[in-house]
Structures are given as C-alpha cells and as structure tokens.
C-alpha cells in the first residue's frame, strides 16, 4: 500500500519522520560494521602478542617481576577489574549458565582476546540490533 492522506497508517508526521529514520539506520549499520572490524583487529592483535609472549618470554619469571613492582600490581588489578566488569555484561546478556561460565573463564585467562571474540559474536548474533547486542536475552 502506498502512503496516502486517506490512510490512517500514514500521516505527514510519519512521512517526515521517515526521512530521518533511513540515515540513522545507515549510520547505525556503519557503526556496527566498524565495531565488528575493531573486534576482529583486537582478536588478531591479541593472538599475535600472546603468541610472541609465549615464544619470547618466561611467564613465571616475568610474572614474578611484574607482581613485585607497585605499578605492576596496579596494572594487574586494573586489568582484572576490567575483566570483571566485562564478565558482568556477559552474565547479564547470556541465556546459558554453562556458556556464561566458559566465557568468563576465557576472559579471565585470555583477556582482551576473549573479550574481542565475545563482542564480535554478540555483534554477529544481534543482526544489526544494538539493543539485542547490549542486552542479549533481556532485549
């Protein structure tokens, strides 16, 4: 059915509002695409840097040095506060308790790699809906 002034479904206000909806929709899709690109780059960078650290570093010795330094401790606390906040988001949006536990374990051990992967999968499963992306099962 085409818009007409006789149809109660359409009005001048509705048609005027529609002019703003399409650009906003396109902008939202562009931002979501950018977010996906950023999450993929994040996962790739973390894969490379974790691989490098395992090959070139000594986890035990360097971890002991890091935890002996005040700013090393601050960095680790900051890191795990961020991991915990991200994990709260996972708990909020996921339906499955076992899957939630797996994701939280991944975030706590793999850090930003797991967070990037989770965010990418959440973006993919949201099908362009920001509310579904942020709220998951609660959308």
PDB file of C-alpha atoms in Angstrom:
ATOM      1  CA  UNK A   1       0.000   0.000   0.000  1.00  0.00           C
ATOM      2  CA  UNK A   2       1.397   3.389  -0.866  1.00  0.00           C
ATOM      3  CA  UNK A   3       1.194   6.281   1.557  1.00  0.00           C
ATOM      4  CA  UNK A   4      -1.818   8.466   1.160  1.00  0.00           C
ATOM      5  CA  UNK A   5      -3.507  11.138   3.183  1.00  0.00           C
ATOM      6  CA  UNK A   6      -6.628   8.918   3.403  1.00  0.00           C
ATOM      7  CA  UNK A   7      -4.843   6.027   5.120  1.00  0.00           C
ATOM      8  CA  UNK A   8      -4.800   6.215   8.935  1.00  0.00           C
ATOM      9  CA  UNK A   9      -1.442   4.364   8.933  1.00  0.00           C
ATOM     10  CA  UNK A  10       0.331   7.243   7.228  1.00  0.00           C
ATOM     11  CA  UNK A  11       0.443  10.913   8.053  1.00  0.00           C
ATOM     12  CA  UNK A  12       2.581  13.882   7.163  1.00  0.00           C
ATOM     13  CA  UNK A  13       4.304  13.422  10.523  1.00  0.00           C
ATOM     14  CA  UNK A  14       5.083   9.764   9.758  1.00  0.00           C
ATOM     15  CA  UNK A  15       6.454  10.612   6.333  1.00  0.00           C
ATOM     16  CA  UNK A  16       8.552  13.445   7.777  1.00  0.00           C
ATOM     17  CA  UNK A  17       9.921  11.116  10.469  1.00  0.00           C
ATOM     18  CA  UNK A  18      10.809   8.532   7.830  1.00  0.00           C
ATOM     19  CA  UNK A  19      13.274  10.991   6.307  1.00  0.00           C
ATOM     20  CA  UNK A  20      15.336  10.763   9.482  1.00  0.00           C
ATOM     21  CA  UNK A  21      14.996   7.019  10.040  1.00  0.00           C
ATOM     22  CA  UNK A  22      16.876   5.824   6.957  1.00  0.00           C
ATOM     23  CA  UNK A  23      20.033   7.915   7.525  1.00  0.00           C
ATOM     24  CA  UNK A  24      20.049   6.916  11.210  1.00  0.00           C
ATOM     25  CA  UNK A  25      19.648   3.260  10.217  1.00  0.00           C
ATOM     26  CA  UNK A  26      22.530   3.526   7.736  1.00  0.00           C
ATOM     27  CA  UNK A  27      24.698   5.249  10.346  1.00  0.00           C
ATOM     28  CA  UNK A  28      23.867   2.560  12.907  1.00  0.00           C
ATOM     29  CA  UNK A  29      24.786  -0.191  10.438  1.00  0.00           C
ATOM     30  CA  UNK A  30      28.044   1.582   9.595  1.00  0.00           C
ATOM     31  CA  UNK A  31      28.941   1.876  13.282  1.00  0.00           C
ATOM     32  CA  UNK A  32      28.116  -1.800  13.826  1.00  0.00           C
ATOM     33  CA  UNK A  33      30.328  -2.742  10.874  1.00  0.00           C
ATOM     34  CA  UNK A  34      33.136  -0.616  12.327  1.00  0.00           C
ATOM     35  CA  UNK A  35      32.659  -2.298  15.714  1.00  0.00           C
ATOM     36  CA  UNK A  36      32.997  -5.716  14.061  1.00  0.00           C
ATOM     37  CA  UNK A  37      36.206  -4.634  12.328  1.00  0.00           C
ATOM     38  CA  UNK A  38      37.619  -3.343  15.618  1.00  0.00           C
ATOM     39  CA  UNK A  39      36.786  -6.599  17.425  1.00  0.00           C
ATOM     40  CA  UNK A  40      38.429  -8.666  14.675  1.00  0.00           C
ATOM     41  CA  UNK A  41      41.544  -6.479  14.787  1.00  0.00           C
ATOM     42  CA  UNK A  42      41.572  -6.769  18.590  1.00  0.00           C
ATOM     43  CA  UNK A  43      41.425 -10.569  18.443  1.00  0.00           C
ATOM     44  CA  UNK A  44      44.167 -10.731  15.791  1.00  0.00           C
ATOM     45  CA  UNK A  45      46.475  -8.349  17.673  1.00  0.00           C
ATOM     46  CA  UNK A  46      45.962 -10.264  20.911  1.00  0.00           C
ATOM     47  CA  UNK A  47      46.633 -13.579  19.148  1.00  0.00           C
ATOM     48  CA  UNK A  48      49.918 -12.210  17.807  1.00  0.00           C
ATOM     49  CA  UNK A  49      51.060 -10.639  21.073  1.00  0.00           C
ATOM     50  CA  UNK A  50      50.128 -13.675  23.207  1.00  0.00           C
ATOM     51  CA  UNK A  51      51.979 -15.912  20.741  1.00  0.00           C
ATOM     52  CA  UNK A  52      55.013 -13.625  20.876  1.00  0.00           C
ATOM     53  CA  UNK A  53      54.987 -13.595  24.688  1.00  0.00           C
ATOM     54  CA  UNK A  54      54.835 -17.397  24.901  1.00  0.00           C
ATOM     55  CA  UNK A  55      57.707 -17.758  22.421  1.00  0.00           C
ATOM     56  CA  UNK A  56      59.989 -14.953  23.635  1.00  0.00           C
ATOM     57  CA  UNK A  57      59.087 -14.605  27.303  1.00  0.00           C
ATOM     58  CA  UNK A  58      59.270 -16.542  30.557  1.00  0.00           C
ATOM     59  CA  UNK A  59      55.804 -16.376  32.122  1.00  0.00           C
ATOM     60  CA  UNK A  60      56.906 -17.454  35.606  1.00  0.00           C
ATOM     61  CA  UNK A  61      59.998 -15.276  35.943  1.00  0.00           C
ATOM     62  CA  UNK A  62      58.487 -12.202  34.306  1.00  0.00           C
ATOM     63  CA  UNK A  63      55.221 -12.625  36.221  1.00  0.00           C
ATOM     64  CA  UNK A  64      57.201 -12.667  39.480  1.00  0.00           C
ATOM     65  CA  UNK A  65      58.946  -9.438  38.476  1.00  0.00           C
ATOM     66  CA  UNK A  66      55.652  -7.817  37.475  1.00  0.00           C
ATOM     67  CA  UNK A  67      53.977  -8.666  40.790  1.00  0.00           C
ATOM     68  CA  UNK A  68      56.978  -7.336  42.743  1.00  0.00           C
ATOM     69  CA  UNK A  69      56.527  -3.845  41.283  1.00  0.00           C
ATOM     70  CA  UNK A  70      53.877  -1.444  42.664  1.00  0.00           C
ATOM     71  CA  UNK A  71      52.825  -0.344  39.169  1.00  0.00           C
ATOM     72  CA  UNK A  72      52.821  -3.962  38.043  1.00  0.00           C
ATOM     73  CA  UNK A  73      50.297  -4.703  40.787  1.00  0.00           C
ATOM     74  CA  UNK A  74      48.232  -1.642  39.824  1.00  0.00           C
ATOM     75  CA  UNK A  75      48.238  -2.811  36.190  1.00  0.00           C
ATOM     76  CA  UNK A  76      47.058  -6.309  37.126  1.00  0.00           C
ATOM     77  CA  UNK A  77      44.317  -5.010  39.434  1.00  0.00           C
ATOM     78  CA  UNK A  78      43.180  -2.592  36.725  1.00  0.00           C
ATOM     79  CA  UNK A  79      43.170  -5.414  34.186  1.00  0.00           C
ATOM     80  CA  UNK A  80      41.103  -7.758  36.342  1.00  0.00           C
ATOM     81  CA  UNK A  81      38.628  -5.049  37.355  1.00  0.00           C
ATOM     82  CA  UNK A  82      38.033  -4.531  33.615  1.00  0.00           C
ATOM     83  CA  UNK A  83      37.719  -8.291  33.080  1.00  0.00           C
ATOM     84  CA  UNK A  84      35.190  -8.476  35.919  1.00  0.00           C
ATOM     85  CA  UNK A  85      33.102  -5.605  34.534  1.00  0.00           C
ATOM     86  CA  UNK A  86      33.067  -7.238  31.099  1.00  0.00           C
ATOM     87  CA  UNK A  87      32.094 -10.539  32.750  1.00  0.00           C
ATOM     88  CA  UNK A  88      29.120  -8.849  34.434  1.00  0.00           C
ATOM     89  CA  UNK A  89      27.916  -7.870  30.953  1.00  0.00           C
ATOM     90  CA  UNK A  90      28.284 -11.500  29.832  1.00  0.00           C
ATOM     91  CA  UNK A  91      26.245 -12.714  32.833  1.00  0.00           C
ATOM     92  CA  UNK A  92      23.546 -10.140  32.049  1.00  0.00           C
ATOM     93  CA  UNK A  93      23.146 -10.963  28.363  1.00  0.00           C
ATOM     94  CA  UNK A  94      23.690 -14.748  28.170  1.00  0.00           C
ATOM     95  CA  UNK A  95      20.909 -17.346  28.430  1.00  0.00           C
ATOM     96  CA  UNK A  96      23.070 -20.384  29.209  1.00  0.00           C
ATOM     97  CA  UNK A  97      24.809 -20.663  32.588  1.00  0.00           C
ATOM     98  CA  UNK A  98      27.424 -23.188  31.349  1.00  0.00           C
ATOM     99  CA  UNK A  99      28.238 -20.953  28.366  1.00  0.00           C
ATOM    100  CA  UNK A 100      28.473 -17.954  30.688  1.00  0.00           C
ATOM    101  CA  UNK A 101      30.963 -19.823  32.893  1.00  0.00           C
ATOM    102  CA  UNK A 102      33.068 -20.774  29.852  1.00  0.00           C
ATOM    103  CA  UNK A 103      33.128 -17.187  28.585  1.00  0.00           C
ATOM    104  CA  UNK A 104      34.080 -15.783  31.993  1.00  0.00           C
ATOM    105  CA  UNK A 105      36.897 -18.334  32.322  1.00  0.00           C
ATOM    106  CA  UNK A 106      38.077 -17.351  28.834  1.00  0.00           C
ATOM    107  CA  UNK A 107      38.015 -13.643  29.719  1.00  0.00           C
ATOM    108  CA  UNK A 108      39.930 -14.234  32.965  1.00  0.00           C
ATOM    109  CA  UNK A 109      42.630 -16.292  31.223  1.00  0.00           C
ATOM    110  CA  UNK A 110      42.810 -14.905  27.674  1.00  0.00           C
ATOM    111  CA  UNK A 111      41.817 -11.309  28.419  1.00  0.00           C
ATOM    112  CA  UNK A 112      41.127  -8.971  25.532  1.00  0.00           C
ATOM    113  CA  UNK A 113      41.373 -11.822  23.019  1.00  0.00           C
ATOM    114  CA  UNK A 114      38.300 -13.487  24.555  1.00  0.00           C
ATOM    115  CA  UNK A 115      36.569 -10.139  25.025  1.00  0.00           C
ATOM    116  CA  UNK A 116      37.109  -9.237  21.365  1.00  0.00           C
ATOM    117  CA  UNK A 117      35.822 -12.626  20.244  1.00  0.00           C
ATOM    118  CA  UNK A 118      32.777 -12.415  22.529  1.00  0.00           C
ATOM    119  CA  UNK A 119      31.933  -8.888  21.356  1.00  0.00           C
ATOM    120  CA  UNK A 120      32.310  -9.925  17.702  1.00  0.00           C
ATOM    121  CA  UNK A 121      29.982 -12.914  18.177  1.00  0.00           C
ATOM    122  CA  UNK A 122      27.489 -10.715  20.049  1.00  0.00           C
ATOM    123  CA  UNK A 123      27.566  -8.206  17.175  1.00  0.00           C
ATOM    124  CA  UNK A 124      27.035 -11.003  14.650  1.00  0.00           C
ATOM    125  CA  UNK A 125      24.134 -12.572  16.546  1.00  0.00           C
ATOM    126  CA  UNK A 126      22.421  -9.216  17.094  1.00  0.00           C
ATOM    127  CA  UNK A 127      21.669  -8.901  13.351  1.00  0.00           C
ATOM    128  CA  UNK A 128      22.180  -5.138  13.414  1.00  0.00           C
ATOM    129  CA  UNK A 129      20.065  -4.544  16.532  1.00  0.00           C
ATOM    130  CA  UNK A 130      22.016  -2.559  19.114  1.00  0.00           C
ATOM    131  CA  UNK A 131      19.515  -3.351  21.858  1.00  0.00           C
ATOM    132  CA  UNK A 132      19.986  -7.072  21.249  1.00  0.00           C
ATOM    133  CA  UNK A 133      23.771  -6.592  21.169  1.00  0.00           C
ATOM    134  CA  UNK A 134      23.870  -4.877  24.552  1.00  0.00           C
ATOM    135  CA  UNK A 135      21.033  -6.716  26.285  1.00  0.00           C
ATOM    136  CA  UNK A 136      21.159 -10.208  24.780  1.00  0.00           C
ATOM    137  CA  UNK A 137      18.488 -12.393  26.397  1.00  0.00           C
ATOM    138  CA  UNK A 138      16.919  -9.313  28.018  1.00  0.00           C
ATOM    139  CA  UNK A 139      16.249  -7.468  24.752  1.00  0.00           C
TER     140      UNK A 139
END
